[in-house]
Short mmCIF file of C-alpha atoms and ligand atoms in Angstrom, two decimals:
data_model
loop_
_atom_site.label_atom_id
_atom_site.label_comp_id
_atom_site.label_asym_id
_atom_site.label_seq_id
_atom_site.Cartn_x
_atom_site.Cartn_y
_atom_site.Cartn_z
CA MET A 1 0.00 0.00 0.00
CA PRO A 2 1.34 3.49 -0.76
CA ILE A 3 1.97 5.89 2.15
CA ILE A 4 1.42 9.58 1.43
CA ASP A 5 1.89 12.19 4.21
CA ASN A 6 1.80 9.36 6.80
CA HIS A 7 -1.60 8.19 5.53
CA VAL A 8 -1.85 4.66 4.21
CA ILE A 9 -3.78 4.72 0.93
CA SER A 10 -5.54 1.60 -0.22
CA PHE A 11 -5.83 1.20 -3.96
CA SER A 12 -9.42 1.22 -5.12
CA MET A 13 -8.47 0.28 -8.67
CA ASN A 14 -5.77 -1.72 -10.38
CA ILE A 15 -5.76 -0.76 -14.04
CA LEU A 16 -3.97 -2.04 -17.11
CA ILE A 17 -3.05 0.53 -19.77
CA LEU A 18 -2.30 -0.92 -23.19
CA GLY A 19 0.07 1.68 -24.52
CA GLY A 20 2.49 2.58 -27.25
CA THR A 21 0.99 6.02 -27.89
CA SER A 22 1.34 9.58 -26.64
CA GLU A 23 -2.21 9.33 -25.22
CA ALA A 24 -1.12 6.42 -23.02
CA SER A 25 1.83 8.53 -21.81
CA GLU A 26 -0.51 11.47 -21.10
CA LEU A 27 -2.74 9.18 -19.06
CA VAL A 28 0.27 7.95 -17.08
CA GLU A 29 1.24 11.57 -16.38
CA LEU A 30 -2.21 12.30 -14.93
CA LEU A 31 -2.18 9.32 -12.58
CA PRO A 32 -0.17 10.84 -9.67
CA GLN A 33 -3.25 13.01 -9.01
CA TYR A 34 -5.16 9.78 -8.27
CA PRO A 35 -3.01 7.93 -5.73
CA ASP A 36 -5.66 5.26 -5.13
CA ILE A 37 -5.39 4.10 -8.76
CA LYS A 38 -2.64 1.55 -9.24
CA ALA A 39 -1.63 1.18 -12.89
CA THR A 40 0.56 -0.95 -15.12
CA LEU A 41 1.55 0.24 -18.58
CA SER A 42 1.99 -2.49 -21.17
CA LEU A 43 4.10 -1.96 -24.29
CA ALA A 44 4.34 -4.32 -27.24
CA GLY A 45 8.13 -3.93 -27.43
CA ARG A 46 8.39 -2.77 -31.03
CA THR A 47 10.59 0.28 -30.30
CA LYS A 48 14.20 -0.51 -29.32
CA SER A 49 14.55 2.20 -26.68
CA PRO A 50 11.04 3.14 -25.60
CA VAL A 51 10.51 6.03 -23.21
CA LEU A 52 9.71 4.11 -20.02
CA PRO A 53 7.17 5.43 -17.50
CA GLN A 54 7.61 6.08 -13.77
CA ILE A 55 4.85 3.56 -13.03
CA ASN A 56 4.84 -0.25 -13.20
CA HIS A 57 5.36 -1.44 -16.74
CA ARG A 58 5.72 -4.63 -18.69
CA ILE A 59 6.90 -5.25 -22.25
CA GLY A 60 5.81 -7.89 -24.78
CA GLY A 61 2.68 -9.68 -25.98
CA PHE A 62 0.39 -11.58 -23.61
CA GLY A 63 -0.14 -14.58 -25.88
CA GLY A 64 -3.45 -13.71 -27.51
CA VAL A 65 -6.83 -13.39 -25.81
CA ALA A 66 -6.26 -16.38 -23.50
CA GLY A 67 -2.93 -14.98 -22.32
CA LEU A 68 -4.46 -11.60 -21.64
CA VAL A 69 -7.36 -13.15 -19.69
CA SER A 70 -4.81 -15.02 -17.51
CA TYR A 71 -2.85 -11.81 -16.97
CA ILE A 72 -6.00 -9.89 -15.94
CA GLN A 73 -6.94 -12.63 -13.50
CA ASP A 74 -3.42 -13.22 -12.07
CA GLN A 75 -2.76 -9.51 -11.58
CA LYS A 76 -6.30 -8.81 -10.32
CA ILE A 77 -6.81 -6.07 -12.90
CA THR A 78 -10.06 -4.16 -12.29
CA ALA A 79 -10.27 -2.04 -15.48
CA ILE A 80 -8.50 -1.68 -18.84
CA VAL A 81 -7.68 1.40 -20.88
CA CYS A 82 -6.77 0.34 -24.41
CA ALA A 83 -4.62 3.23 -25.66
CA THR A 84 -2.94 1.44 -28.54
CA HIS A 85 -2.20 3.16 -31.84
CA PRO A 86 -5.10 3.84 -34.25
CA PHE A 87 -3.43 1.38 -36.68
CA ALA A 88 -2.95 -1.39 -34.10
CA ARG A 89 -5.26 -3.96 -35.71
CA ARG A 90 -5.29 -6.84 -33.27
CA MET A 91 -4.77 -5.63 -29.71
CA PRO A 92 -7.98 -3.55 -29.40
CA PHE A 93 -10.06 -6.60 -30.39
CA ASN A 94 -8.06 -8.93 -28.11
CA ALA A 95 -8.48 -6.48 -25.25
CA GLN A 96 -12.24 -6.10 -25.81
CA GLU A 97 -12.71 -9.88 -25.93
CA ALA A 98 -10.46 -10.58 -22.92
CA ALA A 99 -12.19 -7.89 -20.86
CA LYS A 100 -15.55 -9.47 -21.65
CA ILE A 101 -14.36 -12.95 -20.66
CA ALA A 102 -12.68 -11.71 -17.47
CA GLY A 103 -15.64 -9.46 -16.61
CA VAL A 104 -13.70 -6.20 -16.29
CA PRO A 105 -14.72 -2.85 -17.80
CA ILE A 106 -12.73 -1.49 -20.74
CA ILE A 107 -12.48 1.83 -22.53
CA HIS A 108 -10.61 2.69 -25.75
CA LEU A 109 -8.56 5.88 -25.75
CA LEU A 110 -8.26 6.80 -29.42
CA ARG A 111 -7.15 10.16 -30.73
CA LYS A 112 -9.12 11.99 -33.45
CA PRO A 113 -8.16 11.38 -37.07
CA TRP A 114 -6.72 14.24 -39.13
CA LEU A 115 -9.24 16.08 -41.29
CA PRO A 116 -8.40 17.81 -44.58
CA GLN A 117 -8.43 21.58 -44.96
CA ALA A 118 -9.80 23.34 -48.05
CA SER A 119 -6.36 23.74 -49.67
CA ASP A 120 -5.24 20.14 -49.07
CA ASN A 121 -4.75 17.70 -51.91
CA TRP A 122 -5.45 14.43 -50.10
CA ILE A 123 -6.23 11.11 -51.68
CA GLU A 124 -7.77 8.88 -49.01
CA VAL A 125 -7.37 5.12 -49.51
CA ASP A 126 -8.05 2.03 -47.42
CA SER A 127 -4.80 0.12 -47.96
CA HIS A 128 -1.19 0.33 -49.13
CA LYS A 129 -2.23 -1.58 -52.25
CA ASP A 130 -4.73 1.16 -53.06
CA ALA A 131 -2.03 3.79 -52.40
CA ILE A 132 0.27 2.14 -54.95
CA ASN A 133 -2.59 1.73 -57.44
CA HIS A 134 -3.34 5.41 -57.15
CA LEU A 135 0.29 6.31 -57.86
CA SER A 136 0.47 4.12 -60.94
CA LEU A 137 -2.78 5.59 -62.28
CA LYS A 138 -1.58 9.12 -61.79
CA THR A 139 2.04 8.97 -62.72
CA GLN A 140 2.72 6.60 -65.63
CA ALA A 141 6.45 5.79 -65.78
CA ILE A 142 7.87 9.00 -64.36
CA ILE A 143 10.23 8.51 -61.42
CA LEU A 144 8.75 10.16 -58.40
CA ASN A 145 10.25 11.02 -55.05
CA ILE A 146 7.95 9.70 -52.39
CA PHE A 147 8.19 10.44 -48.69
CA LEU A 148 6.97 7.21 -47.09
CA THR A 149 6.12 7.42 -43.39
CA VAL A 150 4.02 4.31 -42.82
CA GLY A 151 6.05 2.49 -40.14
CA ARG A 152 8.84 0.00 -40.75
CA LEU A 153 6.60 -3.08 -40.42
CA GLU A 154 4.55 -2.04 -43.44
CA LEU A 155 7.40 -1.23 -45.84
CA ALA A 156 7.22 -4.68 -47.42
CA GLU A 157 4.05 -3.51 -49.18
CA TYR A 158 6.18 -1.18 -51.33
CA VAL A 159 8.95 -3.61 -52.29
CA ASN A 160 7.65 -4.31 -55.80
CA THR A 161 7.51 -0.69 -56.93
CA PRO A 162 11.12 0.01 -58.01
CA GLN A 163 9.89 2.74 -60.37
CA TYR A 164 9.58 5.09 -57.38
CA SER A 165 12.33 6.66 -55.36
CA TYR A 166 11.42 6.47 -51.68
CA LEU A 167 12.56 8.47 -48.70
CA ILE A 168 11.83 6.32 -45.64
CA ARG A 169 11.82 7.64 -42.09
CA SER A 170 11.77 5.39 -39.04
CA ILE A 171 12.34 5.90 -35.31
CA ASP A 172 15.07 3.23 -35.07
CA ALA A 173 17.66 2.50 -37.76
CA LEU A 174 16.50 -0.48 -39.82
CA SER A 175 18.77 -3.53 -39.70
CA ALA A 176 17.28 -4.83 -42.95
CA LYS A 177 16.55 -2.31 -45.66
CA PRO A 178 13.57 -3.87 -47.44
CA ILE A 179 13.39 -1.46 -50.38
CA GLU A 180 16.37 -1.05 -52.67
CA ASN A 181 16.94 2.39 -54.17
CA ALA A 182 15.41 3.99 -51.11
CA GLN A 183 17.01 6.56 -48.84
CA TYR A 184 16.61 5.90 -45.12
CA ILE A 185 16.59 8.44 -42.32
CA THR A 186 15.88 8.08 -38.60
CA ALA A 187 14.18 10.56 -36.30
CA ARG A 188 11.90 10.46 -33.27
CA PRO A 189 8.74 12.60 -33.23
CA PRO A 190 7.57 15.25 -32.50
CA PHE A 191 8.54 16.97 -35.78
CA SER A 192 8.30 20.68 -36.50
CA ILE A 193 6.81 22.22 -39.66
CA GLU A 194 10.22 23.74 -40.39
CA ASN A 195 11.87 20.32 -40.18
CA GLU A 196 9.26 18.71 -42.45
CA ARG A 197 9.46 21.54 -45.00
CA LYS A 198 13.25 21.23 -45.16
CA ILE A 199 13.07 17.47 -45.71
CA MET A 200 10.46 17.76 -48.45
CA GLN A 201 12.47 20.44 -50.23
CA LYS A 202 15.85 18.74 -49.81
CA TYR A 203 14.59 15.42 -51.24
CA LYS A 204 12.38 17.12 -53.87
CA ILE A 205 9.36 15.19 -52.65
CA ASP A 206 6.50 14.75 -55.15
CA PHE A 207 4.12 12.72 -52.96
CA LEU A 208 3.72 11.97 -49.26
CA ILE A 209 2.28 8.58 -48.32
CA THR A 210 1.24 8.25 -44.71
CA LYS A 211 -1.37 6.75 -42.38
CA ASN A 212 -4.13 8.80 -40.77
CA SER A 213 -2.69 8.40 -37.30
CA GLY A 214 -3.97 11.74 -36.02
CA GLY A 215 -2.36 13.62 -33.12
CA THR A 216 0.06 16.52 -32.99
CA ALA A 217 3.44 14.74 -32.87
CA THR A 218 3.54 13.92 -36.60
CA GLU A 219 0.98 16.36 -37.99
CA ALA A 220 3.58 18.89 -39.23
CA LYS A 221 4.27 16.85 -42.38
CA LEU A 222 0.69 17.54 -43.49
CA THR A 223 1.08 21.27 -42.89
CA ALA A 224 4.36 21.30 -44.83
CA ALA A 225 2.79 19.31 -47.69
CA ARG A 226 -0.11 21.80 -47.76
CA GLU A 227 2.28 24.76 -47.93
CA LEU A 228 4.43 23.15 -50.64
CA LYS A 229 1.35 21.90 -52.55
CA ILE A 230 2.53 18.30 -52.33
CA PRO A 231 -0.26 15.72 -52.73
CA VAL A 232 -0.79 13.34 -49.83
CA ILE A 233 -1.98 9.75 -50.07
CA LEU A 234 -3.54 9.11 -46.71
CA ILE A 235 -4.32 5.59 -45.57
CA ASN A 236 -7.57 5.37 -43.60
CA ARG A 237 -7.70 3.73 -40.20
CA PRO A 238 -8.72 0.10 -39.73
CA ILE A 239 -11.99 -0.65 -37.95
CA ARG A 240 -12.06 -0.72 -34.15
CA PRO A 241 -14.15 -2.89 -31.87
CA GLU A 242 -17.47 -1.55 -30.69
CA GLY A 243 -17.41 -0.29 -27.13
CA LEU A 244 -16.69 2.80 -25.07
CA HIS A 245 -14.34 5.27 -26.76
CA VAL A 246 -12.80 8.57 -25.64
CA GLU A 247 -10.34 10.80 -27.49
CA VAL A 248 -8.28 12.36 -24.69
CA ALA A 249 -6.56 11.05 -21.57
CA SER A 250 -8.53 13.33 -19.22
CA ASP A 251 -11.79 11.68 -20.36
CA ALA A 252 -10.31 8.24 -19.71
CA ILE A 253 -9.51 9.39 -16.17
CA LYS A 254 -13.09 10.66 -15.71
CA TRP A 255 -14.34 7.24 -16.72
CA LEU A 256 -11.97 5.52 -14.27
CA VAL A 257 -13.09 7.80 -11.47
CA SER A 258 -16.73 7.01 -12.30
CA LEU A 259 -16.02 3.31 -11.70
CA LYS A 260 -14.82 3.80 -8.13
P1 NAP B 301 -1.47 -5.09 -33.08
O1 NAP B 301 -1.50 -5.65 -34.46
O2 NAP B 301 -2.76 -4.63 -32.53
O3 NAP B 301 -0.86 -6.13 -32.07
C1 NAP B 301 -0.15 -7.29 -32.45
C2 NAP B 301 0.23 -8.03 -31.20
O4 NAP B 301 1.22 -7.29 -30.47
C3 NAP B 301 -0.92 -8.21 -30.23
O5 NAP B 301 -1.72 -9.30 -30.56
C4 NAP B 301 -0.17 -8.38 -28.92
O6 NAP B 301 0.40 -9.67 -28.81
C5 NAP B 301 0.98 -7.41 -29.08
N1 NAP B 301 0.68 -6.08 -28.55
C6 NAP B 301 0.18 -5.00 -29.19
N2 NAP B 301 0.09 -3.96 -28.38
C7 NAP B 301 0.51 -4.37 -27.17
C8 NAP B 301 0.67 -3.75 -25.91
N3 NAP B 301 0.37 -2.44 -25.74
N4 NAP B 301 1.14 -4.50 -24.88
C9 NAP B 301 1.46 -5.80 -25.06
N5 NAP B 301 1.36 -6.44 -26.23
C10 NAP B 301 0.89 -5.74 -27.27
O7 NAP B 301 -0.47 -3.87 -32.95
P2 NAP B 301 0.82 -3.46 -33.83
O8 NAP B 301 0.37 -2.74 -35.04
O9 NAP B 301 1.69 -4.69 -33.97
O10 NAP B 301 1.44 -2.41 -32.85
C11 NAP B 301 2.18 -2.82 -31.72
C12 NAP B 301 2.31 -1.67 -30.74
O11 NAP B 301 2.91 -0.54 -31.36
C13 NAP B 301 0.97 -1.21 -30.20
O12 NAP B 301 1.12 -1.02 -28.80
C14 NAP B 301 0.69 0.09 -30.88
O13 NAP B 301 0.00 1.00 -30.05
C15 NAP B 301 2.09 0.61 -31.21
N6 NAP B 301 2.14 1.36 -32.48
C16 NAP B 301 1.61 0.82 -33.62
C17 NAP B 301 1.64 1.57 -34.77
C18 NAP B 301 1.03 1.04 -36.05
O14 NAP B 301 1.00 1.82 -37.04
N7 NAP B 301 0.52 -0.18 -36.10
C19 NAP B 301 2.25 2.82 -34.77
C20 NAP B 301 2.80 3.32 -33.59
C21 NAP B 301 2.73 2.57 -32.44
P3 NAP B 301 -0.31 -10.86 -28.02
O15 NAP B 301 -1.43 -11.31 -28.89
O16 NAP B 301 0.76 -11.86 -27.84
O17 NAP B 301 -0.81 -10.30 -26.72
#
């Protein structure tokens, strides 16, 4: 039990935060104001040197729905906040299902998607395949410089398009470089508009391909593309499970407090 100012506090909640996003980090930062909420942050372990929180944390998959149910039961979790990335396809469904089986409440903390402004030239597609199809329709055989910021795990989708010259940005340096004839750079968000403008100008970018992740940390590339009149192929988000959703960490906290 925690002791604050000589008072013994008993935890009224023991929550699991499924993280990997800035919203999960924001939620963790709010928690010290609620000393009776005990929390564990879970990360998938995709980033080599993740920014680790001051609270309990664990890294790595649970072993599907069954593994997550066991974890919830073993650790006596009383509520779950699923704050995984908008493009995390499996974990939100696993979490929803495991919460149902274990009988614990769950909420999804999911930031708003980006919305186009009047001067934007966005082509919204549902998949990488559709993004490539759009390029080939529009561009014939001309070599284009494409700024590709889709995450390293999805680069394989672009391997068979050697007619394009890609600039690929990732948080960690890639040990395997899946696309030949591509230039690779590393950088950790947040990115400024100035930074994004310089990159797009330096590499003479013709198209930006990115996912509609939303949020402020990586939004500057869209502002720079708007200013430089660079078209953007934006991949729409995958579907999410039905259930309670909030967009900001403070609303997730309100929900937690309402459960007490
Ligand atoms: P995913 O398809 O939903 O998850 C794949 C598997 O990874 C899950 O079944 C689970 O393994 C494990 N996993 C995912 N999130 C986890 C978490 N927070 N804690 C423990 N295990 C987790 O997700 P993904 O696209 O591989 O993304 C993995 C992580 O990176 C997520 O936390 C996500 O928020 C973050 N992220 C993803 C993207 C993206 O574009 N996909 C971008 C930025 C950050 P088990 O089945 O074994 O439990």
